Structure formats: C-alpha cells, structure tokens
Coordinates of C-alpha atoms and ligand atoms in Angstrom, one line a residue:
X1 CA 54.0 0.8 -38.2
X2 CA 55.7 -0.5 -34.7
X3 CA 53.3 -2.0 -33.2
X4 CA 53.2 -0.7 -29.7
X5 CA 52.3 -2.8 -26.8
X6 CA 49.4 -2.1 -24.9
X7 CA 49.9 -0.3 -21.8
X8 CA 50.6 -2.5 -18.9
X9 CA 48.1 -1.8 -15.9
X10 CA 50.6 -0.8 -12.8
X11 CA 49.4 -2.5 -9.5
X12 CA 48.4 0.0 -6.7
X13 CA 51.3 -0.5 -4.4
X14 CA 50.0 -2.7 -1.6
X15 CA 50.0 -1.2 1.8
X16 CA 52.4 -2.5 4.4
X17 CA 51.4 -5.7 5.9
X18 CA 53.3 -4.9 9.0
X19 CA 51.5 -1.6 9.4
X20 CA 48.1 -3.0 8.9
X21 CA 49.1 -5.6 11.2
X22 CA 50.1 -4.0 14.1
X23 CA 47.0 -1.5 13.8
X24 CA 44.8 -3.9 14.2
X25 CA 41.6 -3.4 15.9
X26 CA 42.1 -5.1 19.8
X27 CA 39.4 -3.0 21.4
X28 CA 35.6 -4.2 21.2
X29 CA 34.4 -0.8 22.2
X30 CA 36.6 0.7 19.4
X31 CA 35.1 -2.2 16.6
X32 CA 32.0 -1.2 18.0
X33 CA 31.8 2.3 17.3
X34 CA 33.6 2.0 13.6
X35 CA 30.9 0.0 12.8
X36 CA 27.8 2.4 15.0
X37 CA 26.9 -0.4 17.8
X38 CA 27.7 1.6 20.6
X39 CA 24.5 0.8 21.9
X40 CA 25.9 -3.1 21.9
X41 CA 29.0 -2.1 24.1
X42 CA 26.7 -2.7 27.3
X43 CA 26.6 -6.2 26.5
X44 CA 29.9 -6.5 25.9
X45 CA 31.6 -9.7 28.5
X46 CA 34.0 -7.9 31.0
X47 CA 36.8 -9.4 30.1
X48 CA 38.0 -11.7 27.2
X49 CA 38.2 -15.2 28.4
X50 CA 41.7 -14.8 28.0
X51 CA 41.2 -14.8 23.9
X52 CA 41.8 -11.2 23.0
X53 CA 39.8 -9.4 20.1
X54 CA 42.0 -9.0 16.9
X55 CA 41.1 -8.1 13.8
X56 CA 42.4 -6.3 11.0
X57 CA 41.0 -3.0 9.8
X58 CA 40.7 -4.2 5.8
X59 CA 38.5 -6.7 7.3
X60 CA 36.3 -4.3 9.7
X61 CA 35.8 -2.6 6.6
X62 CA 33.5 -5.4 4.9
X63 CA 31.3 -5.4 7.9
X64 CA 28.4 -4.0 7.6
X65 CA 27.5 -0.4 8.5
X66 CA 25.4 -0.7 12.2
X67 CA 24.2 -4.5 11.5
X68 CA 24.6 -6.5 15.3
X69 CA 24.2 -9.5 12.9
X70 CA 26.7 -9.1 10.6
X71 CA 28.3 -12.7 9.7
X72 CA 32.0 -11.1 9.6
X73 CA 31.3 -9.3 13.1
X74 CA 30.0 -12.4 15.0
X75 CA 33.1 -13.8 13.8
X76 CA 35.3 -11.6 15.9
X77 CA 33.1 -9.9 19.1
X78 CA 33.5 -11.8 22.1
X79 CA 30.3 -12.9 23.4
X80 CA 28.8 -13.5 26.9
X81 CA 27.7 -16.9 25.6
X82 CA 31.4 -17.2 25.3
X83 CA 30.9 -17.9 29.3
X84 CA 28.2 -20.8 29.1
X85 CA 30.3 -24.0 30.8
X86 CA 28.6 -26.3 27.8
X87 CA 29.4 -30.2 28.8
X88 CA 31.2 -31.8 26.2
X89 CA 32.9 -28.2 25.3
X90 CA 36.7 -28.4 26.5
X91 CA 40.0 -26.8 25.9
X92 CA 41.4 -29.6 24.1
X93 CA 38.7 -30.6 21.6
X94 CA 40.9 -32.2 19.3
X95 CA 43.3 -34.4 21.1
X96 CA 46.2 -32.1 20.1
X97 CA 48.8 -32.4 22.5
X98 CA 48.5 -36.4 22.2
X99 CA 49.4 -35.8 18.6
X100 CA 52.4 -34.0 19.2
X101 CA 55.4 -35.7 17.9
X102 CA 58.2 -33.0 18.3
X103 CA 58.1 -29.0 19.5
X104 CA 55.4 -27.5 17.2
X105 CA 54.9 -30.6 15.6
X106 CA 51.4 -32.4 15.0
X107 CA 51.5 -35.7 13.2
X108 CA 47.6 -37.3 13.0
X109 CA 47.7 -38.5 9.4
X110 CA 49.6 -41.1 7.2
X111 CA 52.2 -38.5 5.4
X112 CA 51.2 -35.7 6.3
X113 CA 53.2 -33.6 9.7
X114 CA 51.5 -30.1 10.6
X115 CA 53.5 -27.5 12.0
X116 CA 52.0 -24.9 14.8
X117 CA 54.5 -22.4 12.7
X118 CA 53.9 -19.3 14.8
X119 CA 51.6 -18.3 18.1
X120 CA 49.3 -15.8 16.8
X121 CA 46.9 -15.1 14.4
X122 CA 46.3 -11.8 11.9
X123 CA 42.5 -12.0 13.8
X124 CA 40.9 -14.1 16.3
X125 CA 38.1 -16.0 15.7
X126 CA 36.0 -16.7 18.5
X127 CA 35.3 -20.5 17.0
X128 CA 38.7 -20.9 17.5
X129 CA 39.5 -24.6 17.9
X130 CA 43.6 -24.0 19.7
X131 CA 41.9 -20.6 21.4
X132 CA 43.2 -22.7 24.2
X133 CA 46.2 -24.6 23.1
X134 CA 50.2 -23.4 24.8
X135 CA 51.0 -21.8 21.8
X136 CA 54.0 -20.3 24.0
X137 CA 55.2 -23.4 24.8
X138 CA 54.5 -25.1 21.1
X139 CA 55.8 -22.5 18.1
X140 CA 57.8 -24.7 15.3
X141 CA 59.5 -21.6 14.4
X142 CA 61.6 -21.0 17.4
X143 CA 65.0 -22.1 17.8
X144 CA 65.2 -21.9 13.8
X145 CA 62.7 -24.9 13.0
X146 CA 65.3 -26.9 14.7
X147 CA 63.2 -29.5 15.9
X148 CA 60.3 -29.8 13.7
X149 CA 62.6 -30.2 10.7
X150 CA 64.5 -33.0 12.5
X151 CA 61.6 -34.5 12.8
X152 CA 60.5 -34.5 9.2
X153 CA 63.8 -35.3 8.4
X154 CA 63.7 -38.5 10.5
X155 CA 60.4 -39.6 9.3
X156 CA 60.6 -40.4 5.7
X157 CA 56.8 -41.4 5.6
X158 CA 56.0 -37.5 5.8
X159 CA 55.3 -36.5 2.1
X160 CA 53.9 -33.4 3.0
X161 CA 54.2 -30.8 5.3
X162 CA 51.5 -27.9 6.4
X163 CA 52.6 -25.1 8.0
X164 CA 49.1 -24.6 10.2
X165 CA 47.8 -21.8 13.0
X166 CA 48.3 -20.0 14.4
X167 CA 49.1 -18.6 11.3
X168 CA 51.9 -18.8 9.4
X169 CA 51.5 -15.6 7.1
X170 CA 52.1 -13.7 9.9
X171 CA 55.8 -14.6 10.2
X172 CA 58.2 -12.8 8.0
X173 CA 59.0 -13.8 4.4
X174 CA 62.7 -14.3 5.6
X175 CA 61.6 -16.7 7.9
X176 CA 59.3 -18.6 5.8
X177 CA 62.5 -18.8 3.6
X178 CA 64.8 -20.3 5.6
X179 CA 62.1 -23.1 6.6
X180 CA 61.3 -23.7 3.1
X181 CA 65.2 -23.8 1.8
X182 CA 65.4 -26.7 4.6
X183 CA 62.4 -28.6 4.0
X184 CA 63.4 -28.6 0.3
X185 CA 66.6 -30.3 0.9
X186 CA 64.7 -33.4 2.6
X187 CA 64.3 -35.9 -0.3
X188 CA 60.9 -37.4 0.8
X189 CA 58.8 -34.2 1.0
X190 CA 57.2 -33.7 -1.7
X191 CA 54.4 -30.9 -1.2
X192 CA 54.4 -28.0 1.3
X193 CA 50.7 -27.0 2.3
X194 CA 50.6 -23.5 4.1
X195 CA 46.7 -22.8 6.1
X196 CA 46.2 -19.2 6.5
X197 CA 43.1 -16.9 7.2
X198 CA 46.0 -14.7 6.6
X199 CA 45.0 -13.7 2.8
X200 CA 41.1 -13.3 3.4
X201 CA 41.7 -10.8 6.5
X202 CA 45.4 -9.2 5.8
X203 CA 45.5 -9.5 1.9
X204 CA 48.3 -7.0 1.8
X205 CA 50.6 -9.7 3.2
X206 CA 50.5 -11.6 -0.3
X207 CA 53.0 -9.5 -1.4
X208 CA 55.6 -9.7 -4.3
X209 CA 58.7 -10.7 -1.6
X210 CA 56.1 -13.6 -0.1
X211 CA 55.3 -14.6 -4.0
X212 CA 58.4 -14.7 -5.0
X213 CA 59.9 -17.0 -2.9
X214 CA 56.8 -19.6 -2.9
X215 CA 57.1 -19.5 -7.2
X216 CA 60.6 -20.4 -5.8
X217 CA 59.9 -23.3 -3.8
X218 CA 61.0 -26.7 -5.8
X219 CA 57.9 -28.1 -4.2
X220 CA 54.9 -28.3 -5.0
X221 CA 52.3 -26.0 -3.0
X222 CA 48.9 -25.8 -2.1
X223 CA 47.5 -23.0 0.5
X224 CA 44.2 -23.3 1.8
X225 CA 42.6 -20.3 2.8
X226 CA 40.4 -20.0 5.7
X227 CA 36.6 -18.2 4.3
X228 CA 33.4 -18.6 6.5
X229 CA 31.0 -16.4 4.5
X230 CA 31.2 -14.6 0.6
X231 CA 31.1 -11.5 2.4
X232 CA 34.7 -12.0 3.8
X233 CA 36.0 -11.5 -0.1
X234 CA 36.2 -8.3 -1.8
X235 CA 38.1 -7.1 -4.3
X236 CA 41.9 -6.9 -2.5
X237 CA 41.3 -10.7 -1.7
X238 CA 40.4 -11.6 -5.3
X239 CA 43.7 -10.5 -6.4
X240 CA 45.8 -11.6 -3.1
X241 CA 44.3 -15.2 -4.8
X242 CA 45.3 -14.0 -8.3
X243 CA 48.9 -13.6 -7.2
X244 CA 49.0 -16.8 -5.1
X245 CA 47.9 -18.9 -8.0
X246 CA 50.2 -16.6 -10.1
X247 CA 53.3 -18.4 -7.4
X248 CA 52.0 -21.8 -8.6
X249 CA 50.0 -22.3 -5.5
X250 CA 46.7 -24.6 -5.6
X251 CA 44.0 -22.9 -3.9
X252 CA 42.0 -24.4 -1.5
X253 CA 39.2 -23.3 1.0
X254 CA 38.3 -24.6 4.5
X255 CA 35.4 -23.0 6.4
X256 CA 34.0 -23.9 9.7
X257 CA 29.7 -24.4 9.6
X258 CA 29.1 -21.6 12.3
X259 CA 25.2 -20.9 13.4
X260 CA 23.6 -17.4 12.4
X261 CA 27.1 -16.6 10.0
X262 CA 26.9 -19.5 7.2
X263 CA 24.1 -22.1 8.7
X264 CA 22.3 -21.9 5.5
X265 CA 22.2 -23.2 2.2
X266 CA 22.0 -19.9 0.1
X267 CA 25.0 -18.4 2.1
X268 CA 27.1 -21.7 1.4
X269 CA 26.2 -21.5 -2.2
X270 CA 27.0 -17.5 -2.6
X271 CA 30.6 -18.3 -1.0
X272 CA 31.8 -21.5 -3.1
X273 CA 30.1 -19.2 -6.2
X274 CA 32.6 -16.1 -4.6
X275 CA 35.5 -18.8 -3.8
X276 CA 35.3 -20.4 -7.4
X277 CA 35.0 -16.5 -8.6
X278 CA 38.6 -16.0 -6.9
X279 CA 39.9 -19.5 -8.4
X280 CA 39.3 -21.7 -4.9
X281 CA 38.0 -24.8 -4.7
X282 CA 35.8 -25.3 -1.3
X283 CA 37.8 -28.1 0.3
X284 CA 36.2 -28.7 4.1
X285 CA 33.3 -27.2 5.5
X286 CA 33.8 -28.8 9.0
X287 CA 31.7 -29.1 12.2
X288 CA 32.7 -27.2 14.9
X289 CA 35.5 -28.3 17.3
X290 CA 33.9 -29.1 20.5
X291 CA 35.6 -26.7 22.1
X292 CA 35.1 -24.4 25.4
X293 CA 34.0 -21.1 24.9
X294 CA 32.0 -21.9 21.5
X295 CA 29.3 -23.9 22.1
X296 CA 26.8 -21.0 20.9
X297 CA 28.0 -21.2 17.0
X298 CA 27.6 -25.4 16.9
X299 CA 24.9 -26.5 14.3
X300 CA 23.9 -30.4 15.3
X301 CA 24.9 -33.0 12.5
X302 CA 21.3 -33.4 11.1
X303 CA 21.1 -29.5 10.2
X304 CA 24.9 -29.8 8.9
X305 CA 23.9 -32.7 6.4
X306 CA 20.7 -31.3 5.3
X307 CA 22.6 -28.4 4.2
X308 CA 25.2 -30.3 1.9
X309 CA 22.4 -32.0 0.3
X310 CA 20.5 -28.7 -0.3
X311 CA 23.8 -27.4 -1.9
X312 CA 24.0 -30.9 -3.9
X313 CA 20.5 -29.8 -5.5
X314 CA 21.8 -27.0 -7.1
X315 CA 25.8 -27.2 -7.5
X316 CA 27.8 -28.8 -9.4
X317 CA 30.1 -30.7 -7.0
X318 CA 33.4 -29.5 -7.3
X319 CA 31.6 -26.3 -5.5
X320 CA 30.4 -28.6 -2.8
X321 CA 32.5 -29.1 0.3
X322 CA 33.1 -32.1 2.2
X323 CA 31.4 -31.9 5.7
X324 CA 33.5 -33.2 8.0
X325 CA 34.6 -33.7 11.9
X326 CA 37.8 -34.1 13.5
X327 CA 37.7 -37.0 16.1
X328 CA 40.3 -37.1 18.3
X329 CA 42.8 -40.6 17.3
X330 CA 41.1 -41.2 13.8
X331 CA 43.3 -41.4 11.0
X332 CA 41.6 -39.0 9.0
X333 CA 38.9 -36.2 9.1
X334 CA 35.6 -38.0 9.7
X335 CA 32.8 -37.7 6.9
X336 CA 29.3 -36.8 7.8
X337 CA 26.9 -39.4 6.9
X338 CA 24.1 -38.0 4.4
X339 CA 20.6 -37.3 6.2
Ligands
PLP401 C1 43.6 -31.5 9.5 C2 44.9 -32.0 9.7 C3 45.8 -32.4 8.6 C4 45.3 -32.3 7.2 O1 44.3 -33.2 6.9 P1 43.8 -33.3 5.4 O2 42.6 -34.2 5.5 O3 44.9 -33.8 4.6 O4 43.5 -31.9 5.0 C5 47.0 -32.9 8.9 N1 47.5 -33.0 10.2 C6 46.7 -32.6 11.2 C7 47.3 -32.7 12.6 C8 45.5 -32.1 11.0 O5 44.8 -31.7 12.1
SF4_402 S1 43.9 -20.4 13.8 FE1 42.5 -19.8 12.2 S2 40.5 -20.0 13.1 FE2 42.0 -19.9 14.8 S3 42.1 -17.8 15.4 FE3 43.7 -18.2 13.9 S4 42.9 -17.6 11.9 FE4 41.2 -17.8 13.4

C-alpha cells in the first residue's frame, strides 16, 4: 500500500486588501444604517473635527446588529463629546514633535528609533493619540526612507527599529521591502518591530506577498497588534496571526483602557483569553493619551489599577498587561503604581 497523504486543506483565497481598503466605510450615516442606528444619525456632530470616519467593512461586520453601545462602534463614530475643550486635553499629548530626530523619525528610548512609516490608517480611532499630529509633513516613507535610514544608519545605539502609525500595513509590500532590504544592511539593527491595527481591522492584508518577505527579513521581528476588545477578533484575524507567526514574527498586543469599550475586568480578561487563543501576548494596556478631542473615553488612574489587580486575581500573568502612561521626556513608558 502507498500511503497517500492526507489531503491538504486549500486556503480560501483572501480578498484584495486594496479593494477592501479603498471601500472602506467614510460615511457615519452610511455605518449607521449597516448596522440599523438610523435613529442615532440625529446626533451625529456636523462635521468631523477634521478626523474623518474610516473603517473597514470586515470590521463593521463584528459590530453588533442595532447595539448604540457596541465596544467596536464607539471605537470609530465621531461623537459630539469629541467637541468638549477638556483642560489638560491638547493636540500634542505626547511631546512628539520634540522627539523628532530626522523626517518621520521619533527617537524617545535608549535603542529603539520609531518611524511615522506612512500618514494614514486602515481605520480611525477616535482615541487617536497623533489624530492631530502633521502627518503630511512627517511620513518616513517619502523620498524613499532617505532620511530616516540615515539616521539609523548614523546612530549605532539604535538596535531596533519600529515602523509605527499611522500604519504601516497600509503601505505596499514593495515598499515595505525596499525599507527592510536597507535597514538589513545596517550592522547594529538587530530587530525590526512593525505596530499595526492593520491585521485586527484589514486582515486580508496579511497576505502571502507581505509573509513572505517578513519570513525573509534577516532580522528578527516582532509585530504588535493594536486589540481594544475580544470582540475585535473573529475567525479571519485568528489566522492573519497564524500566518504572521508562521513569518517568524513574535506577537504582541497593545490596547488603549477606553471607558464604556474595555473599562472592566471581565472584558480585559475575555480579550488576553481571545489574544492568547490567536498566539498574542497582551503587551501594554495603556492610559489614554491626554489628547484633544478624547477626553470622554479617559478612565482616572485609581479605576485603571484596580482593574489590573482584578485581572491579577484570576490570570496567570503572562495574560496580564502592563498598565502604563506615556509622559512626555521620560525614558520609557511610565508604570502605574498598584492601588
Ligand atoms: C512607545 C514608543 C516606543 C516603544 O516603547 P517600548 O516600551 O519599547 O514598547 C519607542 N519609541 C517611541 C517614540 C515610542 O513612543
Ligand atoms: S495610529 Fe492606531 S490608534 Fe491611531 S488611528 Fe491609526 S490605527 Fe487607530
């Protein structure tokens, strides 16, 4: 007898990133009615504070049938509260444009040099910290990564290099490549990190041209994703993971504590459960950026640690995130103290 192999399972072709990209839900009205809250469209904010409404369809698609509270929703609608001139709240929250050390280039931390690798995003969260930041002016991917890989070049303390938001997954794979074939060359970078929401809300755009140049990369690669609730991951995301950790990519997740979407101790612990589920390890859970526009989603710091130790009672604790906050000038992300 020949033993005959067991029948591979064929993939379902993906569906064209670039399609499901450009077709994109930018119309509250339109988001509305998909999901029947017309009735909410009255309460709608004129305009959009000069942050548009983007979000993928795939992603509409997890929101809940005619729920105004759906945690993927209140994510994405603009909201009159969006208005509120909070004191303390202000465009630049996080002392970015101090930290810029060459076009598109953020360098906060010992080793590490962040690049704002394109200006937009596959959706647009409201929370947004750099809703306000010149991405026109700032993109490390113009002029051919010219300047941003000089930089890295001259700076042989920078061991790592993150491609950050807006998000880099929304560039092509050809252009990806070219960066990565440069930063490889530079002896003293060690590790390319690539943050992307990309995966959770567009995860067509894992695709076997993106995976197989990042199993490519002589590098070695982490990418953290960007999940805020366990609802966010169904089954496409599971396996955009699957083929990212197939690449040789480390997974990693950072979500952003955001009132009435993830403010609460069971809805942290389903999503590290879902995260671990999908082979991620909850990385940050971070306070909100202090910035303009968002003051309605911030949880104060007493609420934020009572929350971690709540999850401490009943995970183990590689499923518990650090809490942390981003202060302008430190040298690192600032851990909460405990309650
Ligand atoms: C958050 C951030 C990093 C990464 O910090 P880690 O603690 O290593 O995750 C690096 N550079 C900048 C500018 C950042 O804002
Ligand atoms: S940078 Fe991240 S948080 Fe901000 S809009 Fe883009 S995907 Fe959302």
């Amino acid at each position: 007898m020949i033993a005959v192999p067991a029948p591979v399972a064929q993939p379902r072709a993906l569906p064209d990133w670039r399609q499901s990209l450009r077709e994109a839900v930018t119309d509250a009205r339109e988001l509305l009615a998909l999901l029947g809250l017309e009735s909410l469209a009255g309460r709608l904010p004129g305009d959009d504070a000069g942050f548009a409404l983007r979000v993928p369809r795939g992603f509409v698609a997890r929101m809940r049938h005619g729920d105004p509270r759906d945690p993927l929703l209140l994510q994405v609608l603009p909201q009159l509260a969006e208005r509120a001139d909070v004191p303390g709240f202000v465009a630049d929250a996080v002392g970015d444009l101090a930290a810029r050390s060459a076009h598109g280039v953020l360098q906060k931390y010992a080793g590490r040099a962040l690049l704002i690798a394109s200006g937009s995003c596959a959706v647009n969260c409201r929370y947004c910290f750099r809703r306000h930041f010149p991405y026109a002016e700032e993109i490390a991917a113009a002029a051919g990564w010219r300047e941003a890989l000089a930089q890295v070049r001259a700076d042989a303390g920078v061991r790592e290099v993150i491609l950050s938001g807006g998000d880099p997954l929304v560039l092509s794979t050809a252009k990806l490549a070219e960066f990565g074939s440069a930063l490889a060359a530079i002896p003293h970078v060690e590790t390319l990190r690539i943050h992307s929401r990309v995966p959770v809300v567009l995860p067509e755009r894992v695709d076997d041209e993106f995976c197989a140049w990042l199993a490519g990369l002589p590098l070695r690669r982490v990418v953290v994703l960007h999940v805020n609730h366990a609802n966010e991951i169904d089954g496409s995301v599971r396996s955009a993971c699957a083929r990212l950790r197939a690449a040789g990519a480390i997974l990693l997740n950072q979500s952003v504590l955001l009132a009435g979407i993830n403010d609460n101790a069971d809805r942290l612990a389903a999503l590290s459960d879902r995260l671990f589920d999908c082979g991620v390890l909850p990385y940050y859970l971070h306070q909100l950026d202090p910035v303009r526009g968002a003051a309605h989603f911030a949880v104060d710091d007493p609420r934020a640690s009572g929350l971690i130790e709540a999850l401490r009672a009943r995970l183990p604790g590689y499923l518990i995130p650090r809490l942390v906050r981003e202060i302008a000038g430190a040298a690192s992300k600032m851990p909460l103290q405990g309650p």
